[in-house]
Coordinates of C-alpha atoms and ligand atoms in Angstrom, one line a residue:
M1 CA -17.2 -1.4 22.0
D2 CA -14.3 -3.8 22.3
F3 CA -10.7 -2.7 21.8
N4 CA -9.2 -6.2 22.3
Y5 CA -7.8 -8.1 19.4
T6 CA -9.2 -11.6 18.7
E7 CA -7.0 -14.6 19.1
E8 CA -6.6 -14.8 15.3
Q9 CA -5.8 -11.1 15.0
E10 CA -3.2 -11.4 17.7
M11 CA -1.7 -14.5 16.0
I12 CA -1.2 -12.8 12.7
R13 CA 0.2 -9.7 14.4
Q14 CA 2.7 -11.9 16.2
A15 CA 3.6 -13.8 13.1
A16 CA 4.2 -10.6 11.1
R17 CA 6.2 -9.1 13.9
D18 CA 8.4 -12.2 14.3
Y19 CA 9.2 -12.4 10.6
A20 CA 9.9 -8.6 10.4
Q21 CA 12.1 -8.4 13.5
R22 CA 14.0 -11.6 12.9
E23 CA 14.4 -11.7 9.1
L24 CA 13.5 -8.4 7.3
I25 CA 15.8 -6.4 9.7
K26 CA 18.9 -8.4 8.6
D27 CA 19.1 -7.0 5.1
V28 CA 16.8 -4.0 5.0
L29 CA 19.7 -1.4 5.0
E30 CA 21.4 -3.3 2.2
R31 CA 18.3 -3.5 0.1
D32 CA 17.7 0.3 0.7
E33 CA 21.2 0.8 -0.7
T34 CA 21.0 -1.5 -3.7
A35 CA 17.2 -1.2 -4.4
A36 CA 17.2 -5.0 -4.8
Y37 CA 13.8 -6.7 -4.9
P38 CA 13.1 -8.7 -1.7
T39 CA 12.6 -12.0 -3.6
K40 CA 13.5 -14.3 -0.7
H41 CA 11.2 -12.5 1.7
I42 CA 8.2 -12.4 -0.6
K43 CA 8.6 -16.1 -1.1
N44 CA 8.8 -16.8 2.6
L45 CA 5.9 -14.4 3.4
S46 CA 3.8 -16.1 0.6
E47 CA 4.4 -19.5 2.4
L48 CA 3.3 -17.9 5.6
G49 CA 0.1 -16.8 3.9
F50 CA 0.6 -13.0 3.8
M51 CA 0.0 -12.5 0.0
G52 CA -3.7 -13.3 0.3
I53 CA -4.5 -12.7 3.9
M54 CA -8.1 -11.6 3.3
V55 CA -8.9 -13.9 0.4
D56 CA -11.5 -16.6 0.9
P57 CA -9.8 -20.0 1.8
K58 CA -11.7 -21.6 -1.1
Y59 CA -9.3 -19.6 -3.4
D60 CA -6.3 -20.5 -1.2
G61 CA -6.4 -17.3 0.9
G62 CA -6.1 -16.8 4.6
G63 CA -9.8 -15.8 5.1
M64 CA -8.8 -13.2 7.7
D65 CA -10.5 -9.9 8.3
T66 CA -9.3 -6.4 7.4
I67 CA -8.1 -5.7 11.0
S68 CA -5.8 -8.7 10.8
Y69 CA -4.5 -7.4 7.5
T70 CA -3.7 -3.9 8.9
L71 CA -1.9 -5.5 11.8
A72 CA 0.3 -7.5 9.4
I73 CA 1.1 -4.5 7.3
E74 CA 1.8 -2.3 10.3
E75 CA 4.3 -4.9 11.8
I76 CA 6.1 -5.5 8.5
S77 CA 6.3 -1.7 7.7
K78 CA 7.8 -1.0 11.1
I79 CA 10.9 -2.7 9.7
D80 CA 10.5 -2.6 5.9
S81 CA 7.8 -0.8 4.1
S82 CA 9.0 -1.9 0.7
V83 CA 7.8 -5.4 1.6
G84 CA 4.8 -3.8 3.2
V85 CA 3.7 -2.1 -0.1
I86 CA 4.2 -5.2 -2.2
I87 CA 1.9 -7.2 0.2
S88 CA -0.6 -4.3 0.4
V89 CA -1.0 -3.8 -3.4
N90 CA -1.3 -7.6 -4.0
N91 CA -3.9 -8.0 -1.2
S92 CA -6.1 -4.9 -1.2
L93 CA -5.9 -3.6 -4.7
V94 CA -5.5 -6.7 -6.9
C95 CA -6.8 -9.8 -5.0
W96 CA -9.7 -7.8 -3.4
G97 CA -10.7 -6.3 -6.8
V98 CA -10.8 -9.7 -8.5
E99 CA -12.5 -11.4 -5.6
E100 CA -15.2 -8.7 -5.2
Y101 CA -16.0 -8.1 -8.8
G102 CA -14.5 -10.8 -11.0
T103 CA -16.2 -13.9 -12.4
E104 CA -15.7 -17.4 -11.1
E105 CA -13.3 -18.0 -14.0
H106 CA -11.2 -14.9 -13.1
K107 CA -11.0 -16.2 -9.5
E108 CA -9.9 -19.7 -10.5
K109 CA -7.4 -18.5 -13.0
Y110 CA -6.0 -15.4 -11.5
L111 CA -7.0 -14.9 -7.8
R112 CA -5.9 -18.4 -6.7
P113 CA -2.2 -18.1 -7.7
M114 CA -2.1 -14.5 -6.4
A115 CA -3.5 -15.5 -3.0
R116 CA -0.8 -18.2 -2.7
G117 CA 1.9 -15.7 -3.8
D118 CA 2.8 -17.9 -6.8
K119 CA 2.0 -14.9 -8.9
I120 CA 2.2 -11.2 -8.0
G121 CA -0.4 -8.7 -9.0
A122 CA -0.1 -5.0 -10.0
F123 CA -2.7 -2.2 -10.3
L124 CA -2.3 0.0 -13.4
L125 CA -4.2 3.2 -13.0
S126 CA -1.8 6.1 -13.1
E127 CA -0.4 7.5 -16.3
P128 CA 2.1 10.3 -17.1
E129 CA -0.7 12.8 -17.2
A130 CA -3.3 11.0 -15.1
G131 CA -2.4 10.8 -11.4
S132 CA -4.7 12.7 -9.0
D133 CA -7.0 13.2 -11.9
A134 CA -7.5 9.6 -12.7
T135 CA -10.5 10.4 -15.0
S136 CA -8.2 11.7 -17.7
Q137 CA -7.1 8.2 -18.9
R138 CA -5.3 8.3 -22.2
T139 CA -4.7 4.5 -22.4
T140 CA -7.3 3.2 -24.8
A141 CA -9.1 -0.2 -25.0
I142 CA -10.9 -0.4 -28.3
P143 CA -13.3 -3.4 -28.9
D144 CA -12.2 -5.6 -31.9
G145 CA -14.1 -8.9 -32.3
D146 CA -13.5 -11.1 -29.3
F147 CA -10.8 -8.7 -28.0
Y148 CA -10.1 -5.2 -26.8
I149 CA -6.9 -3.6 -28.2
L150 CA -4.9 -1.7 -25.6
N151 CA -2.6 1.2 -26.4
G152 CA -1.0 3.6 -24.0
T153 CA 1.5 4.0 -21.0
K154 CA 1.0 3.5 -17.3
N155 CA 3.3 5.2 -14.8
W156 CA 4.7 4.4 -11.3
I157 CA 3.4 0.8 -11.2
T158 CA 4.3 -0.9 -7.9
S159 CA 5.6 -4.4 -8.7
G160 CA 5.6 -3.4 -12.4
G161 CA 8.7 -5.5 -13.1
T162 CA 7.8 -8.5 -11.1
A163 CA 4.1 -8.9 -11.3
S164 CA 2.7 -11.3 -13.8
I165 CA -1.0 -10.3 -13.4
F166 CA -2.0 -6.7 -14.2
L167 CA -5.3 -5.0 -13.6
V168 CA -5.3 -2.4 -16.3
I169 CA -7.7 0.6 -16.3
A170 CA -8.3 2.1 -19.8
Q171 CA -10.7 4.3 -21.7
T172 CA -13.1 2.7 -24.2
H173 CA -15.6 5.4 -24.8
P174 CA -13.9 8.8 -24.4
E175 CA -17.2 10.6 -25.2
L176 CA -18.6 9.2 -22.0
G177 CA -15.7 10.5 -19.8
H178 CA -15.1 8.5 -16.7
K179 CA -18.2 6.4 -17.4
G180 CA -16.5 5.0 -20.5
I181 CA -13.5 3.6 -18.6
N182 CA -13.0 -0.2 -18.2
V183 CA -10.8 -2.5 -16.2
F184 CA -9.1 -5.6 -17.6
I185 CA -7.0 -8.5 -16.3
L186 CA -3.9 -8.9 -18.4
E187 CA -0.9 -11.2 -18.2
N188 CA 2.5 -9.5 -18.4
D189 CA 3.7 -11.7 -21.2
A190 CA 1.0 -10.7 -23.6
P191 CA 2.6 -9.6 -26.9
G192 CA 2.9 -5.8 -27.1
V193 CA 3.5 -5.3 -23.3
S194 CA 6.8 -3.7 -22.5
I195 CA 8.2 -2.7 -19.1
G196 CA 10.0 0.6 -18.6
K197 CA 13.1 1.3 -16.5
H198 CA 13.2 0.6 -12.7
E199 CA 12.5 4.0 -11.0
D200 CA 15.4 5.1 -8.7
K201 CA 13.3 6.2 -5.8
M202 CA 13.9 8.3 -2.6
G203 CA 12.5 5.6 -0.4
M204 CA 10.9 2.2 -0.4
R205 CA 13.7 1.5 -2.7
S206 CA 13.4 -2.3 -2.9
S207 CA 9.8 -2.3 -4.0
D208 CA 10.0 -2.2 -7.8
T209 CA 8.3 0.7 -9.6
H210 CA 8.1 0.8 -13.4
S211 CA 6.2 2.3 -16.2
V212 CA 4.4 -0.2 -18.4
M213 CA 3.7 0.4 -22.1
F214 CA 1.0 -1.2 -24.3
T215 CA 1.3 -1.4 -28.1
D216 CA -1.7 -3.1 -29.8
V217 CA -2.1 -5.5 -26.9
K218 CA -5.0 -8.0 -27.4
V219 CA -7.1 -8.6 -24.2
P220 CA -9.8 -11.2 -24.5
K221 CA -13.3 -9.7 -23.9
E222 CA -13.9 -12.1 -21.0
N223 CA -11.0 -10.5 -19.2
R224 CA -13.0 -7.3 -18.7
I225 CA -14.2 -7.0 -15.1
G226 CA -17.8 -6.0 -14.6
E227 CA -20.2 -4.2 -17.1
D228 CA -18.9 -2.0 -19.9
G229 CA -17.9 1.3 -18.3
F230 CA -17.4 -0.1 -14.7
G231 CA -13.7 0.6 -14.7
F232 CA -13.6 3.9 -12.9
K233 CA -16.0 2.9 -10.2
F234 CA -13.9 -0.3 -9.8
A235 CA -10.7 1.7 -9.4
M236 CA -12.3 4.1 -6.8
E237 CA -13.8 1.3 -4.8
T238 CA -10.6 -0.7 -4.8
L239 CA -8.5 2.3 -3.8
N240 CA -10.9 2.9 -0.8
G241 CA -9.7 -0.4 0.6
G242 CA -6.1 0.1 -0.6
R243 CA -5.9 3.3 1.4
I244 CA -6.5 1.3 4.6
G245 CA -3.4 -0.7 3.8
I246 CA -1.3 2.4 3.1
A247 CA -2.6 4.0 6.3
A248 CA -1.5 0.9 8.2
Q249 CA 1.8 1.1 6.4
A250 CA 2.2 4.7 7.6
L251 CA 1.3 3.7 11.1
G252 CA 4.0 1.0 11.0
I253 CA 6.7 3.4 9.7
A254 CA 5.7 5.9 12.5
G255 CA 5.9 3.1 15.0
G256 CA 9.3 2.0 13.8
A257 CA 10.6 5.5 14.2
F258 CA 9.0 5.9 17.6
D259 CA 10.4 2.7 19.0
R260 CA 13.9 3.7 17.9
S261 CA 13.4 7.2 19.4
V262 CA 12.3 5.9 22.8
Q263 CA 15.3 3.5 22.9
Y264 CA 17.8 6.2 21.8
S265 CA 16.6 8.8 24.2
R266 CA 17.0 6.4 27.1
E267 CA 20.6 5.7 26.1
R268 CA 22.0 8.9 24.7
K269 CA 23.4 11.3 27.4
T270 CA 24.0 15.0 27.1
F271 CA 24.7 17.4 30.0
G272 CA 25.1 14.5 32.3
T273 CA 21.8 12.9 31.8
E274 CA 19.8 10.8 29.3
I275 CA 18.2 13.0 26.7
A276 CA 14.8 11.5 27.7
N277 CA 15.2 13.6 30.9
H278 CA 15.1 16.8 28.8
Q279 CA 11.5 17.8 28.7
A280 CA 11.9 19.0 25.1
I281 CA 12.7 15.4 24.1
A282 CA 10.1 13.7 26.4
F283 CA 7.4 16.0 25.0
K284 CA 8.3 14.9 21.4
L285 CA 7.9 11.3 22.5
S286 CA 4.5 12.2 24.0
D287 CA 3.4 14.0 20.8
M288 CA 4.5 11.0 18.7
A289 CA 2.6 8.6 20.9
V290 CA -0.6 10.5 20.7
R291 CA -0.4 10.7 16.9
I292 CA 0.3 7.0 16.7
E293 CA -2.6 6.2 18.8
N294 CA -4.9 8.5 16.7
S295 CA -3.6 6.8 13.5
R296 CA -4.3 3.3 14.9
L297 CA -7.8 4.2 16.0
L298 CA -8.6 5.6 12.5
V299 CA -7.0 2.7 10.7
H300 CA -9.0 0.2 12.8
K301 CA -12.2 2.1 12.5
A302 CA -11.9 2.1 8.7
A303 CA -11.0 -1.6 8.7
W304 CA -13.9 -2.4 11.0
L305 CA -16.4 -0.5 8.9
K306 CA -15.2 -2.5 5.8
D307 CA -15.5 -5.8 7.7
Q308 CA -19.1 -4.8 8.7
G309 CA -20.0 -4.2 5.1
R310 CA -20.6 -0.6 5.8
N311 CA -19.5 2.5 3.8
F312 CA -15.9 3.1 4.6
S313 CA -14.7 5.6 1.9
T314 CA -14.5 8.7 4.2
A315 CA -13.1 6.6 7.0
S316 CA -10.3 5.2 4.8
A317 CA -9.5 8.7 3.4
M318 CA -9.3 10.0 7.0
A319 CA -7.1 7.2 8.1
K320 CA -4.8 7.5 5.2
Q321 CA -4.5 11.3 5.3
Y322 CA -4.0 11.4 9.1
A323 CA -1.6 8.4 9.4
A324 CA 0.5 9.5 6.4
D325 CA 0.9 13.1 7.7
A326 CA 1.5 11.8 11.2
A327 CA 4.2 9.4 9.9
M328 CA 6.0 12.3 8.1
W329 CA 6.0 14.4 11.2
I330 CA 7.0 11.6 13.6
T331 CA 9.9 10.4 11.4
T332 CA 11.2 13.9 11.0
E333 CA 11.1 14.3 14.8
A334 CA 12.8 10.9 15.2
V335 CA 15.7 12.2 13.1
Q336 CA 15.8 15.3 15.3
I337 CA 15.9 13.2 18.5
H338 CA 18.8 11.2 17.1
G339 CA 20.8 14.4 16.3
G340 CA 23.7 13.7 13.9
Y341 CA 23.2 10.0 14.2
G342 CA 19.7 10.4 12.8
Y343 CA 21.2 11.7 9.6
V344 CA 23.2 8.6 8.8
K345 CA 21.8 5.3 7.5
E346 CA 22.9 3.0 10.3
Y347 CA 20.2 4.3 12.7
H348 CA 17.3 3.7 10.3
V349 CA 15.3 6.8 11.1
E350 CA 16.4 8.8 8.0
R351 CA 15.2 5.8 5.9
L352 CA 11.9 5.7 7.7
M353 CA 11.6 9.5 7.0
R354 CA 12.1 8.9 3.3
E355 CA 9.6 6.0 3.3
A356 CA 7.0 8.1 5.2
K357 CA 7.0 10.7 2.4
L358 CA 5.6 8.2 -0.1
T359 CA 2.6 7.4 2.1
Q360 CA 1.5 11.1 1.5
I361 CA 1.7 10.7 -2.2
Y362 CA 0.5 7.3 -3.5
E363 CA -3.0 5.8 -3.6
G364 CA -4.2 9.5 -3.6
T365 CA -2.1 12.3 -2.1
S366 CA -3.0 13.9 1.2
E367 CA -4.6 16.8 -0.7
I368 CA -6.8 14.3 -2.6
Q369 CA -7.8 12.7 0.7
K370 CA -8.9 16.1 2.0
I371 CA -11.0 16.6 -1.1
I372 CA -12.7 13.2 -0.4
I373 CA -13.3 14.1 3.2
S374 CA -14.6 17.6 2.6
R375 CA -16.9 16.5 -0.2
S376 CA -18.5 13.9 2.2
I377 CA -19.0 16.7 4.8
L378 CA -20.5 19.1 2.3
K379 CA -22.5 16.7 0.2
D380 CA -25.9 17.3 1.8
Ligands
FAD401 C1 6.6 4.9 -5.7 C2 5.2 5.0 -6.3 C3 4.4 3.9 -6.5 C4 3.1 4.0 -7.1 N1 2.4 2.9 -7.3 C5 1.3 3.0 -8.1 C6 0.6 1.8 -8.6 O1 1.0 0.7 -8.2 N2 -0.4 2.0 -9.4 C7 -0.9 3.2 -9.9 O2 -1.8 3.3 -10.6 N3 -0.3 4.3 -9.4 C8 0.8 4.3 -8.6 N4 1.5 5.4 -8.1 C9 1.0 6.7 -8.6 C10 0.4 7.6 -7.5 O3 -0.8 7.1 -7.1 C11 0.4 9.1 -8.1 O4 1.7 9.5 -8.1 C12 -0.5 10.0 -7.2 O5 -1.8 9.6 -7.3 C13 -0.3 11.4 -7.6 O6 -0.4 11.6 -8.9 P1 0.7 12.5 -9.7 O7 2.1 12.0 -9.3 O8 0.4 12.5 -11.1 O9 0.6 14.0 -9.1 P2 -0.4 15.1 -9.6 O10 -1.7 14.6 -9.7 O11 0.2 15.8 -10.7 O12 -0.3 16.1 -8.3 C14 0.7 17.0 -8.1 C15 0.4 17.8 -6.8 O13 -0.8 18.6 -7.0 C16 -1.7 18.2 -6.0 N5 -3.1 18.3 -6.6 C17 -3.5 17.7 -7.7 N6 -4.8 17.9 -7.9 C18 -5.2 18.7 -6.9 C19 -6.5 19.3 -6.5 N7 -7.6 19.1 -7.2 N8 -6.5 20.0 -5.3 C20 -5.4 20.1 -4.6 N9 -4.2 19.6 -4.9 C21 -4.1 18.9 -6.0 C22 -1.3 16.8 -5.5 O14 -1.8 16.6 -4.2 C23 0.2 16.9 -5.6 O15 0.7 17.6 -4.5 C24 2.7 5.3 -7.5 C25 3.5 6.5 -7.2 C26 4.7 6.3 -6.7 C27 5.5 7.6 -6.5

């Protein structure tokens, strides 16, 4: 067993940390207030290679492993998890899905520009009445000559307003249940695609979240990924990897709150001494540190299993559930350590607490992760 990072992993961690601590920090509070999309940062991070970190260099990606990817997401999310989720969805849901299961034509036409960050990808699974229960897809994709005709509504789509490449999950054969579901690559300017309002969110306010509607949208048959009926399996496999990214994001949010709590408790004085000298505060720091370390081990284990080509579905569910719940607890304690100052925006910890909440909800809620983990325990 080797707990050291490789030179390459260390390099990407440092690059992500530098950009986050020098650039993202400057306007993160303003973007939280205005919910403005981080256009400039996504452009800069694309140039630094962060939009396709794990993609094969032959498709203009960085060719790095999943551990490098988690290190990048962690460092970015310590400062700004809105940027973290845009990178995570593009890398682990969209690029990975196309690279793993797409045809050579799909990779040339769609993966290459997404890996460079010239185009942004979005993953369209959830619907108004299909969230945790993703099998109950109401969006339909009906074959018609050389096309499928899409009708329906997708909800909560990260980068829904800025992405130009959509991976759309839809039902083709309702009588087959989840085995009748397909997945398609669709460009956002196809006739019949309309984008709903920008959701006014509690946290991660500068990642743009929209509903997306389809009215008789024609998708060429060659844009279907995999065999007829592969869509649900595709979505589940892709989300397994996506969850490693969200777990790394939760780890970053927790780390950001922890760093600020350590610094604050060394500076703030009550009753004639720094609050770090009150055992009640020091023990909170200790409990935070243990949870962060546990989260990191789970995140890296899941990433390592994926890189080894081994089954990582339970490991990624464990990492996501633990790291998300830990981030919620840690950020709440960070607000407590900051007292009244924790409750105002300037000190960042209330924002991190709002951001942590989302990691318990998207890409499968904490309850859904427990279903995945318990089923894997009980399956034999
Ligand atoms: C900001 C944001 C961005 C998102 N981005 C995307 C995206 O890019 N693409 C995409 O496809 N989706 C996206 N989502 C959707 C997200 O994945 C869903 O919101 C999530 O899966 C939960 O679904 P739901 O909201 O319908 O809640 P529901 O499924 O209605 O769940 C409600 C509650 O019931 C619990 N619950 C449900 N079923 C069970 C059960 N069997 N046992 C125990 N508890 C259960 C849940 O855990 C939850 O607490 C995003 C969501 C948000 C908020």
